[in-house]
Coordinates of N, CA and C in Angstrom, one line a residue:
X141 N -71.8 57.2 -37.1 CA -72.2 55.9 -36.8 C -73.6 56.0 -36.1
X142 N -74.6 55.2 -36.5 CA -75.9 55.3 -35.9 C -75.9 54.7 -34.5
X143 N -76.7 55.2 -33.6 CA -76.8 54.7 -32.3 C -77.6 53.3 -32.3
X144 N -77.1 52.4 -31.6 CA -77.8 51.1 -31.5 C -79.0 51.3 -30.5
X145 N -80.1 50.8 -30.9 CA -81.3 51.0 -30.0 C -81.1 50.1 -28.8
X146 N -81.5 50.7 -27.7 CA -81.5 49.9 -26.4 C -82.5 48.8 -26.5
X147 N -82.1 47.7 -25.9 CA -83.0 46.5 -25.8 C -83.9 46.6 -24.6
X148 N -85.1 46.1 -24.8 CA -86.1 46.1 -23.8 C -85.9 44.9 -22.9
X149 N -86.2 45.0 -21.6 CA -86.1 43.9 -20.7 C -87.4 43.8 -20.0
X150 N -87.8 42.5 -19.7 CA -89.0 42.2 -19.0 C -88.7 42.2 -17.5
X151 N -89.7 42.7 -16.7 CA -89.5 42.7 -15.3 C -90.9 42.5 -14.7
X152 N -91.0 42.0 -13.5 CA -92.2 41.8 -12.7 C -92.1 42.7 -11.5
X153 N -93.1 43.5 -11.3 CA -93.2 44.4 -10.1 C -94.4 44.1 -9.2
X154 N -94.2 44.1 -7.9 CA -95.3 43.9 -7.0 C -95.6 45.3 -6.4
X155 N -96.9 45.6 -6.3 CA -97.3 46.9 -5.7 C -98.2 46.6 -4.5
X156 N -98.1 47.4 -3.5 CA -99.0 47.2 -2.3 C -99.2 48.6 -1.6
X157 N -100.3 48.7 -0.9 CA -100.7 49.9 -0.2 C -101.7 49.5 0.9
X158 N -101.5 50.1 2.1 CA -102.5 50.0 3.1 C -102.8 51.3 3.9
X159 N -102.5 52.4 3.3 CA -102.8 53.7 3.8 C -103.4 54.6 2.7
X160 N -104.4 55.3 3.1 CA -105.1 56.2 2.1 C -106.0 55.4 1.2
X161 N -106.1 56.0 0.0 CA -107.0 55.4 -1.0 C -106.2 54.3 -1.8
X162 N -106.0 53.2 -1.2 CA -105.0 52.2 -1.7 C -105.3 51.7 -3.1
X163 N -106.5 51.5 -3.4 CA -106.9 51.0 -4.8 C -106.5 52.0 -5.8
X164 N -106.9 53.2 -5.7 CA -106.6 54.2 -6.7 C -105.1 54.6 -6.7
X165 N -104.4 54.5 -5.5 CA -103.0 54.7 -5.5 C -102.3 53.7 -6.3
X166 N -102.6 52.5 -6.2 CA -101.9 51.4 -7.0 C -102.2 51.7 -8.5
X167 N -103.4 51.9 -8.9 CA -103.8 52.2 -10.3 C -103.0 53.4 -10.8
X168 N -103.0 54.5 -10.0 CA -102.2 55.7 -10.4 C -100.7 55.4 -10.5
X169 N -100.2 54.6 -9.6 CA -98.8 54.2 -9.7 C -98.4 53.5 -11.0
X170 N -99.3 52.6 -11.5 CA -99.1 51.9 -12.7 C -99.1 53.0 -13.9
X171 N -100.0 53.9 -13.8 CA -100.0 55.0 -14.8 C -98.8 55.8 -14.8
X172 N -98.3 56.1 -13.6 CA -97.1 56.9 -13.4 C -95.9 56.2 -14.0
X173 N -95.8 54.9 -13.8 CA -94.7 54.1 -14.4 C -94.8 54.1 -15.9
X174 N -96.0 54.0 -16.4 CA -96.2 54.0 -17.9 C -95.8 55.4 -18.4
X175 N -96.2 56.5 -17.7 CA -95.9 57.8 -18.2 C -94.4 58.1 -18.1
X176 N -93.7 57.3 -17.3 CA -92.2 57.5 -17.2 C -91.5 56.7 -18.2
X177 N -92.2 56.0 -19.1 CA -91.6 55.3 -20.2 C -91.5 53.8 -20.1
X178 N -92.1 53.2 -19.0 CA -92.1 51.8 -18.8 C -93.4 51.3 -19.5
X179 N -93.2 50.3 -20.3 CA -94.3 49.7 -21.1 C -95.0 48.6 -20.2
X180 N -96.3 48.8 -19.9 CA -97.1 47.8 -19.1 C -97.5 46.7 -20.0
X181 N -97.1 45.5 -19.8 CA -97.5 44.3 -20.6 C -98.7 43.6 -20.1
X182 N -98.7 43.4 -18.7 CA -99.9 42.7 -18.1 C -100.1 43.3 -16.7
X183 N -101.3 43.2 -16.3 CA -101.6 43.7 -14.9 C -102.5 42.6 -14.3
X184 N -102.3 42.4 -13.0 CA -103.1 41.5 -12.2 C -104.4 42.2 -11.7
X185 N -105.3 41.4 -11.2 CA -106.4 42.1 -10.5 C -105.8 42.6 -9.1
X186 N -106.7 43.4 -8.5 CA -106.3 43.9 -7.1 C -106.8 42.8 -6.1
X187 N -106.0 42.6 -5.1 CA -106.3 41.7 -4.0 C -106.2 42.4 -2.7
X188 N -107.1 42.0 -1.8 CA -106.9 42.5 -0.4 C -106.2 41.4 0.4
X189 N -105.2 41.8 1.2 CA -104.4 40.8 1.9 C -104.1 41.2 3.3
X190 N -104.0 40.2 4.1 CA -103.6 40.5 5.5 C -102.2 40.9 5.6
X191 N -101.8 41.8 6.5 CA -100.4 42.2 6.6 C -99.5 41.0 7.0
X192 N -98.3 41.0 6.5 CA -97.3 40.0 6.8 C -96.1 40.7 7.4
X193 N -95.8 40.3 8.7 CA -94.7 41.0 9.4 C -95.1 42.4 9.8
X194 N -94.1 43.1 10.4 CA -94.3 44.5 10.8 C -95.2 44.6 12.0
X195 N -95.5 45.8 12.4 CA -96.3 46.1 13.6 C -97.7 45.5 13.5
X196 N -98.2 45.0 14.7 CA -99.5 44.5 14.7 C -100.6 45.6 14.6
X197 N -101.8 45.3 14.2 CA -102.8 46.2 14.1 C -102.9 47.0 12.8
X198 N -102.1 46.7 11.8 CA -102.1 47.4 10.5 C -103.4 47.1 9.8
X199 N -103.8 48.0 9.0 CA -105.0 47.7 8.1 C -104.5 46.7 7.0
X200 N -105.5 46.0 6.4 CA -105.2 45.1 5.3 C -104.5 45.9 4.2
X201 N -103.8 45.2 3.3 CA -103.2 45.7 2.2 C -104.0 45.5 0.9
X202 N -103.8 46.3 -0.1 CA -104.3 46.1 -1.4 C -103.0 45.8 -2.2
X203 N -103.0 44.7 -2.9 CA -101.8 44.3 -3.7 C -102.2 44.0 -5.1
X204 N -101.1 44.1 -6.0 CA -101.2 43.8 -7.4 C -99.8 43.5 -7.9
X205 N -99.8 42.8 -9.1 CA -98.5 42.6 -9.7 C -98.6 43.0 -11.2
X206 N -97.6 43.5 -11.7 CA -97.6 43.9 -13.1 C -96.3 43.4 -13.8
X207 N -96.4 43.1 -15.1 CA -95.3 42.7 -15.9 C -95.0 43.9 -16.8
X208 N -93.7 44.3 -16.9 CA -93.4 45.5 -17.7 C -92.2 45.2 -18.6
X209 N -92.1 46.0 -19.6 CA -91.0 46.0 -20.5 C -90.3 47.4 -20.4
X210 N -89.0 47.4 -20.2 CA -88.3 48.6 -20.0 C -86.9 48.6 -20.6
X211 N -86.4 49.7 -20.9 CA -85.0 49.8 -21.4 C -84.1 50.2 -20.2
X212 N -84.7 50.4 -19.0 CA -83.9 50.7 -17.8 C -83.2 49.5 -17.3
X213 N -82.0 49.7 -16.7 CA -81.3 48.7 -16.0 C -82.1 48.3 -14.7
X214 N -81.8 47.2 -14.1 CA -82.5 46.9 -12.8 C -82.4 48.0 -11.8
X215 N -81.2 48.6 -11.7 CA -81.1 49.7 -10.7 C -81.8 51.0 -11.1
X216 N -81.8 51.3 -12.3 CA -82.6 52.4 -12.8 C -84.1 52.2 -12.6
X217 N -84.6 50.9 -12.8 CA -86.0 50.6 -12.6 C -86.3 50.7 -11.1
X218 N -85.4 50.2 -10.2 CA -85.6 50.4 -8.8 C -85.7 51.9 -8.4
X219 N -84.8 52.7 -9.0 CA -84.8 54.1 -8.7 C -86.1 54.8 -9.1
X220 N -86.6 54.4 -10.3 CA -87.9 54.9 -10.8 C -89.1 54.4 -9.8
X221 N -89.1 53.2 -9.4 CA -90.1 52.7 -8.5 C -90.0 53.5 -7.2
X222 N -88.8 53.8 -6.7 CA -88.7 54.6 -5.4 C -89.2 56.0 -5.7
X223 N -89.0 56.5 -6.8 CA -89.5 57.9 -7.1 C -91.0 57.9 -7.2
X224 N -91.6 56.9 -7.8 CA -93.1 56.8 -7.8 C -93.6 56.6 -6.4
X225 N -93.0 55.8 -5.6 CA -93.4 55.7 -4.2 C -93.4 57.0 -3.5
X226 N -92.3 57.8 -3.7 CA -92.1 59.1 -3.0 C -93.2 60.1 -3.5
X227 N -93.6 60.0 -4.8 CA -94.6 60.9 -5.3 C -96.0 60.6 -4.7
X228 N -96.1 59.4 -4.1 CA -97.3 59.0 -3.4 C -97.1 59.0 -1.9
X229 N -96.2 59.8 -1.5 CA -95.9 60.1 -0.1 C -95.5 58.9 0.8
X230 N -94.7 58.0 0.2 CA -94.2 56.9 0.9 C -93.2 57.4 1.9
X231 N -93.3 56.9 3.2 CA -92.3 57.2 4.2 C -91.8 55.9 4.7
X232 N -90.5 55.7 4.9 CA -89.9 54.5 5.4 C -89.6 54.7 6.9
X233 N -90.6 54.5 7.7 CA -90.5 54.7 9.2 C -90.2 53.4 9.9
X234 N -90.9 52.3 9.6 CA -90.8 51.0 10.3 C -90.8 49.9 9.2
X235 N -89.8 49.0 9.4 CA -89.7 47.9 8.4 C -91.1 47.1 8.4
X236 N -91.6 46.9 7.2 CA -92.8 46.2 6.9 C -94.0 46.9 7.6
X237 N -93.9 48.2 7.8 CA -94.9 49.0 8.5 C -95.9 49.5 7.4
X238 N -97.0 50.2 7.9 CA -98.0 50.7 7.0 C -97.4 51.7 6.0
X239 N -98.0 51.7 4.8 CA -97.4 52.6 3.7 C -98.5 52.9 2.7
X240 N -98.2 54.1 2.1 CA -99.1 54.6 1.1 C -98.9 53.8 -0.2
X241 N -97.6 53.4 -0.4 CA -97.3 52.7 -1.6 C -95.9 52.0 -1.5
X242 N -95.9 50.7 -1.9 CA -94.7 50.0 -2.0 C -94.6 49.3 -3.3
X243 N -93.4 49.5 -4.0 CA -93.2 48.8 -5.3 C -91.9 48.1 -5.2
X244 N -92.0 46.8 -5.4 CA -90.8 45.9 -5.3 C -90.5 45.3 -6.7
X245 N -89.3 45.3 -7.1 CA -88.8 44.6 -8.3 C -88.7 43.1 -7.8
X246 N -89.6 42.3 -8.4 CA -89.6 40.8 -8.0 C -88.7 40.0 -8.9
X247 N -88.7 40.3 -10.2 CA -87.9 39.6 -11.2 C -87.5 40.5 -12.3
X248 N -86.3 40.4 -12.8 CA -85.8 41.2 -13.9 C -85.1 40.2 -14.9
X249 N -85.9 39.6 -15.8 CA -85.4 38.7 -16.8 C -84.6 37.5 -16.2
X250 N -85.0 37.1 -15.0 CA -84.3 35.9 -14.4 C -82.9 36.3 -13.9
X251 N -82.6 37.6 -13.7 CA -81.3 38.0 -13.2 C -81.2 37.5 -11.7
X252 N -80.0 37.0 -11.4 CA -79.7 36.6 -10.0 C -78.7 37.6 -9.5
X253 N -79.0 38.2 -8.3 CA -78.1 39.2 -7.7 C -78.3 39.2 -6.2
X254 N -77.2 39.1 -5.5 CA -77.3 39.2 -4.0 C -76.9 40.5 -3.4
X255 N -76.9 41.5 -4.3 CA -76.6 42.9 -3.9 C -77.7 43.4 -2.9
X256 N -77.3 43.8 -1.7 CA -78.3 44.3 -0.7 C -79.2 45.4 -1.2
X257 N -78.7 46.2 -2.1 CA -79.5 47.3 -2.7 C -80.7 46.8 -3.5
X258 N -80.4 45.7 -4.3 CA -81.4 45.1 -5.1 C -81.1 43.6 -5.3
X259 N -81.7 42.8 -4.4 CA -81.5 41.4 -4.5 C -82.6 40.8 -5.5
X260 N -82.1 40.0 -6.4 CA -82.9 39.4 -7.4 C -82.7 37.9 -7.6
X261 N -83.7 37.2 -7.8 CA -85.1 37.6 -7.6 C -85.4 38.0 -6.2
X262 N -86.5 38.7 -6.0 CA -86.8 39.1 -4.6 C -86.7 38.0 -3.7
X263 N -86.0 38.1 -2.6 CA -85.7 37.0 -1.7 C -86.9 36.3 -1.0
X264 N -88.0 37.0 -0.9 CA -89.1 36.5 -0.2 C -90.3 36.3 -1.0
X265 N -90.2 36.5 -2.3 CA -91.4 36.4 -3.2 C -92.0 35.1 -3.2
X266 N -91.1 34.0 -3.2 CA -91.6 32.6 -3.2 C -92.5 32.2 -2.0
X267 N -92.5 33.0 -1.0 CA -93.2 32.7 0.2 C -94.3 33.7 0.5
X268 N -94.6 34.6 -0.4 CA -95.6 35.6 -0.2 C -96.8 35.5 -1.1
X269 N -98.0 35.1 -0.5 CA -99.2 34.9 -1.3 C -99.6 36.2 -2.0
X270 N -99.3 37.4 -1.3 CA -99.7 38.6 -1.9 C -99.0 39.0 -3.2
X271 N -97.9 38.3 -3.4 CA -97.2 38.4 -4.7 C -97.6 37.3 -5.7
X272 N -97.5 36.0 -5.1 CA -97.7 34.9 -6.0 C -99.2 34.8 -6.6
X273 N -100.2 35.0 -5.7 CA -101.6 34.8 -6.2 C -101.9 35.8 -7.3
X274 N -101.6 37.1 -7.2 CA -101.9 38.0 -8.3 C -101.1 37.7 -9.5
X275 N -99.8 37.3 -9.3 CA -98.9 37.0 -10.4 C -99.4 35.8 -11.2
X276 N -99.8 34.8 -10.5 CA -100.3 33.5 -11.1 C -101.6 33.8 -11.9
X277 N -102.4 34.7 -11.3 CA -103.7 35.1 -12.0 C -103.4 35.8 -13.3
X278 N -102.4 36.7 -13.2 CA -102.0 37.5 -14.4 C -101.3 36.7 -15.5
X279 N -100.5 35.7 -15.0 CA -99.7 34.9 -16.0 C -99.6 33.5 -15.4
X280 N -100.6 32.6 -15.8 CA -100.6 31.2 -15.2 C -99.3 30.4 -15.6
X281 N -98.6 30.9 -16.6 CA -97.4 30.1 -17.0 C -96.1 30.7 -16.4
X282 N -96.2 31.7 -15.6 CA -95.0 32.4 -15.0 C -94.2 31.4 -14.2
X283 N -92.9 31.7 -14.2 CA -91.9 30.9 -13.4 C -91.0 31.9 -12.6
X284 N -90.7 31.5 -11.4 CA -89.8 32.3 -10.6 C -88.6 31.5 -10.2
X285 N -87.4 32.1 -10.3 CA -86.2 31.4 -9.8 C -86.2 31.3 -8.3
X286 N -86.1 30.1 -7.7 CA -86.1 30.0 -6.3 C -84.8 29.3 -5.9
X287 N -84.2 29.9 -4.8 CA -82.9 29.4 -4.3 C -83.1 28.0 -3.6
X288 N -82.2 27.1 -4.0 CA -82.2 25.8 -3.3 C -80.7 25.5 -2.9
X289 N -80.6 25.0 -1.7 CA -79.2 24.7 -1.2 C -79.0 23.2 -1.3
X290 N -77.9 22.8 -1.9 CA -77.5 21.4 -2.1 C -76.0 21.3 -1.8
X291 N -75.7 20.6 -0.8 CA -74.2 20.3 -0.5 C -73.5 21.6 -0.4
X292 N -74.0 22.6 0.3 CA -73.4 23.9 0.6 C -73.4 24.9 -0.6
X293 N -73.9 24.5 -1.7 CA -74.0 25.4 -2.8 C -75.4 25.8 -3.1
X294 N -75.6 27.1 -3.4 CA -76.9 27.6 -3.7 C -77.1 27.6 -5.2
X295 N -78.2 27.0 -5.7 CA -78.6 27.0 -7.1 C -80.0 27.6 -7.2
X296 N -80.3 28.1 -8.4 CA -81.6 28.7 -8.6 C -82.4 27.8 -9.6
X297 N -83.6 27.5 -9.2 CA -84.4 26.6 -9.9 C -85.7 27.3 -10.3
X298 N -86.1 27.2 -11.6 CA -87.3 27.9 -12.0 C -88.5 27.0 -11.5
X299 N -89.4 27.7 -10.8 CA -90.6 27.0 -10.2 C -91.8 27.7 -10.7
X300 N -92.9 27.0 -10.9 CA -94.2 27.5 -11.4 C -94.7 28.5 -10.3
X301 N -95.0 29.7 -10.7 CA -95.6 30.6 -9.7 C -97.0 30.2 -9.3
X302 N -97.8 29.6 -10.2 CA -99.1 29.0 -9.9 C -99.0 27.9 -8.9
X303 N -98.0 27.0 -9.0 CA -97.9 26.0 -8.0 C -97.5 26.5 -6.7
X304 N -96.5 27.5 -6.6 CA -96.1 28.1 -5.4 C -97.3 28.8 -4.7
X305 N -98.1 29.5 -5.5 CA -99.3 30.2 -5.0 C -100.3 29.2 -4.4
X306 N -100.6 28.1 -5.2 CA -101.5 27.1 -4.7 C -101.1 26.5 -3.4
X307 N -99.8 26.1 -3.3 CA -99.3 25.5 -2.1 C -99.3 26.4 -0.9
X308 N -99.0 27.7 -1.1 CA -99.0 28.7 -0.1 C -100.4 29.0 0.4
X309 N -101.4 29.1 -0.5 CA -102.7 29.3 -0.1 C -103.4 28.1 0.6
X310 N -103.0 26.9 0.2 CA -103.5 25.7 1.0 C -103.0 25.8 2.4
X311 N -101.7 26.2 2.6 CA -101.2 26.3 4.0 C -102.0 27.3 4.8
X312 N -102.4 28.5 4.2 CA -103.2 29.5 4.9 C -104.6 29.0 5.2
X313 N -105.2 28.2 4.2 CA -106.5 27.6 4.5 C -106.5 26.7 5.6
X314 N -105.4 25.8 5.7 CA -105.3 24.9 6.8 C -105.2 25.6 8.1
X315 N -104.6 26.8 8.1 CA -104.5 27.5 9.4 C -105.8 28.3 9.7
X316 N -106.8 28.2 8.8 CA -108.0 29.0 9.0 C -107.9 30.5 8.7
X317 N -106.9 30.9 8.0 CA -106.7 32.3 7.7 C -107.4 32.7 6.4
X318 N -107.8 33.9 6.3 CA -108.3 34.5 5.1 C -107.3 35.5 4.6
X319 N -106.1 34.9 4.1 CA -105.0 35.8 3.9 C -105.1 36.6 2.7
X320 N -105.8 36.2 1.6 CA -105.8 36.9 0.4 C -107.2 36.7 -0.3
X321 N -107.7 37.9 -0.7 CA -109.1 37.8 -1.3 C -109.1 38.7 -2.6
X322 N -109.6 38.1 -3.6 CA -109.8 38.9 -4.9 C -110.7 40.1 -4.6
X323 N -110.4 41.2 -5.2 CA -111.2 42.4 -5.1 C -111.9 42.7 -6.4
X324 N -111.0 43.1 -7.4 CA -111.6 43.5 -8.7 C -110.4 43.6 -9.7
X325 N -110.8 43.8 -10.9 CA -109.8 44.0 -12.0 C -109.3 45.5 -11.8
X326 N -108.1 45.7 -12.2 CA -107.6 47.1 -12.2 C -108.3 48.0 -13.2
X327 N -108.5 49.2 -12.9 CA -109.2 50.1 -13.8 C -108.2 51.0 -14.5
X328 N -107.6 50.4 -15.5 CA -106.7 51.1 -16.4 C -106.5 50.3 -17.7
X329 N -106.0 51.0 -18.7 CA -105.8 50.3 -19.9 C -104.4 49.9 -20.0
X330 N -104.1 48.7 -20.6 CA -102.8 48.1 -20.8 C -102.3 48.6 -22.1
X331 N -101.0 48.9 -22.2 CA -100.5 49.2 -23.5 C -99.5 50.4 -23.3
X332 N -98.9 50.8 -24.5 CA -97.9 51.9 -24.4 C -98.4 53.2 -23.9

């Protein structure tokens, strides 16, 4: 009996770095993911962003978002992301502290999971300009499931990433913050 081919799944990953050569680290991480068999469908530009949370005095981050196609399960994809982080000397010393590389699984085909190992969609993505702005630039039609509580029940509603980004960036502008700045397009080729 022939083996049934595995089906490909779409996922959105957010990458960030604020230690070392952050721009080239992110670009290299995308290549590492591709070399591990993940198909890169789209890449955002690189953005420089102010740190959110964690210890004070951190350097700014370089952030990007990519859309991928993979035959990996959500947990296998997370494991691969962690392996790529480790290959780039990621150390988990302080929550939201400085890092050479961070790769988060933001969305996996609209999967909803409250597993503490891998919560999907990413529980804070809808409030993070460093995720939303690059993602909206990469895919203006993207939608993110956002949790809404009504009468004690939590439901997930698809919301425009571009609208979330615009609203969040307006909030930062009102506060006089320069929270996120376009840097440049990523220097890599998209494709298999």
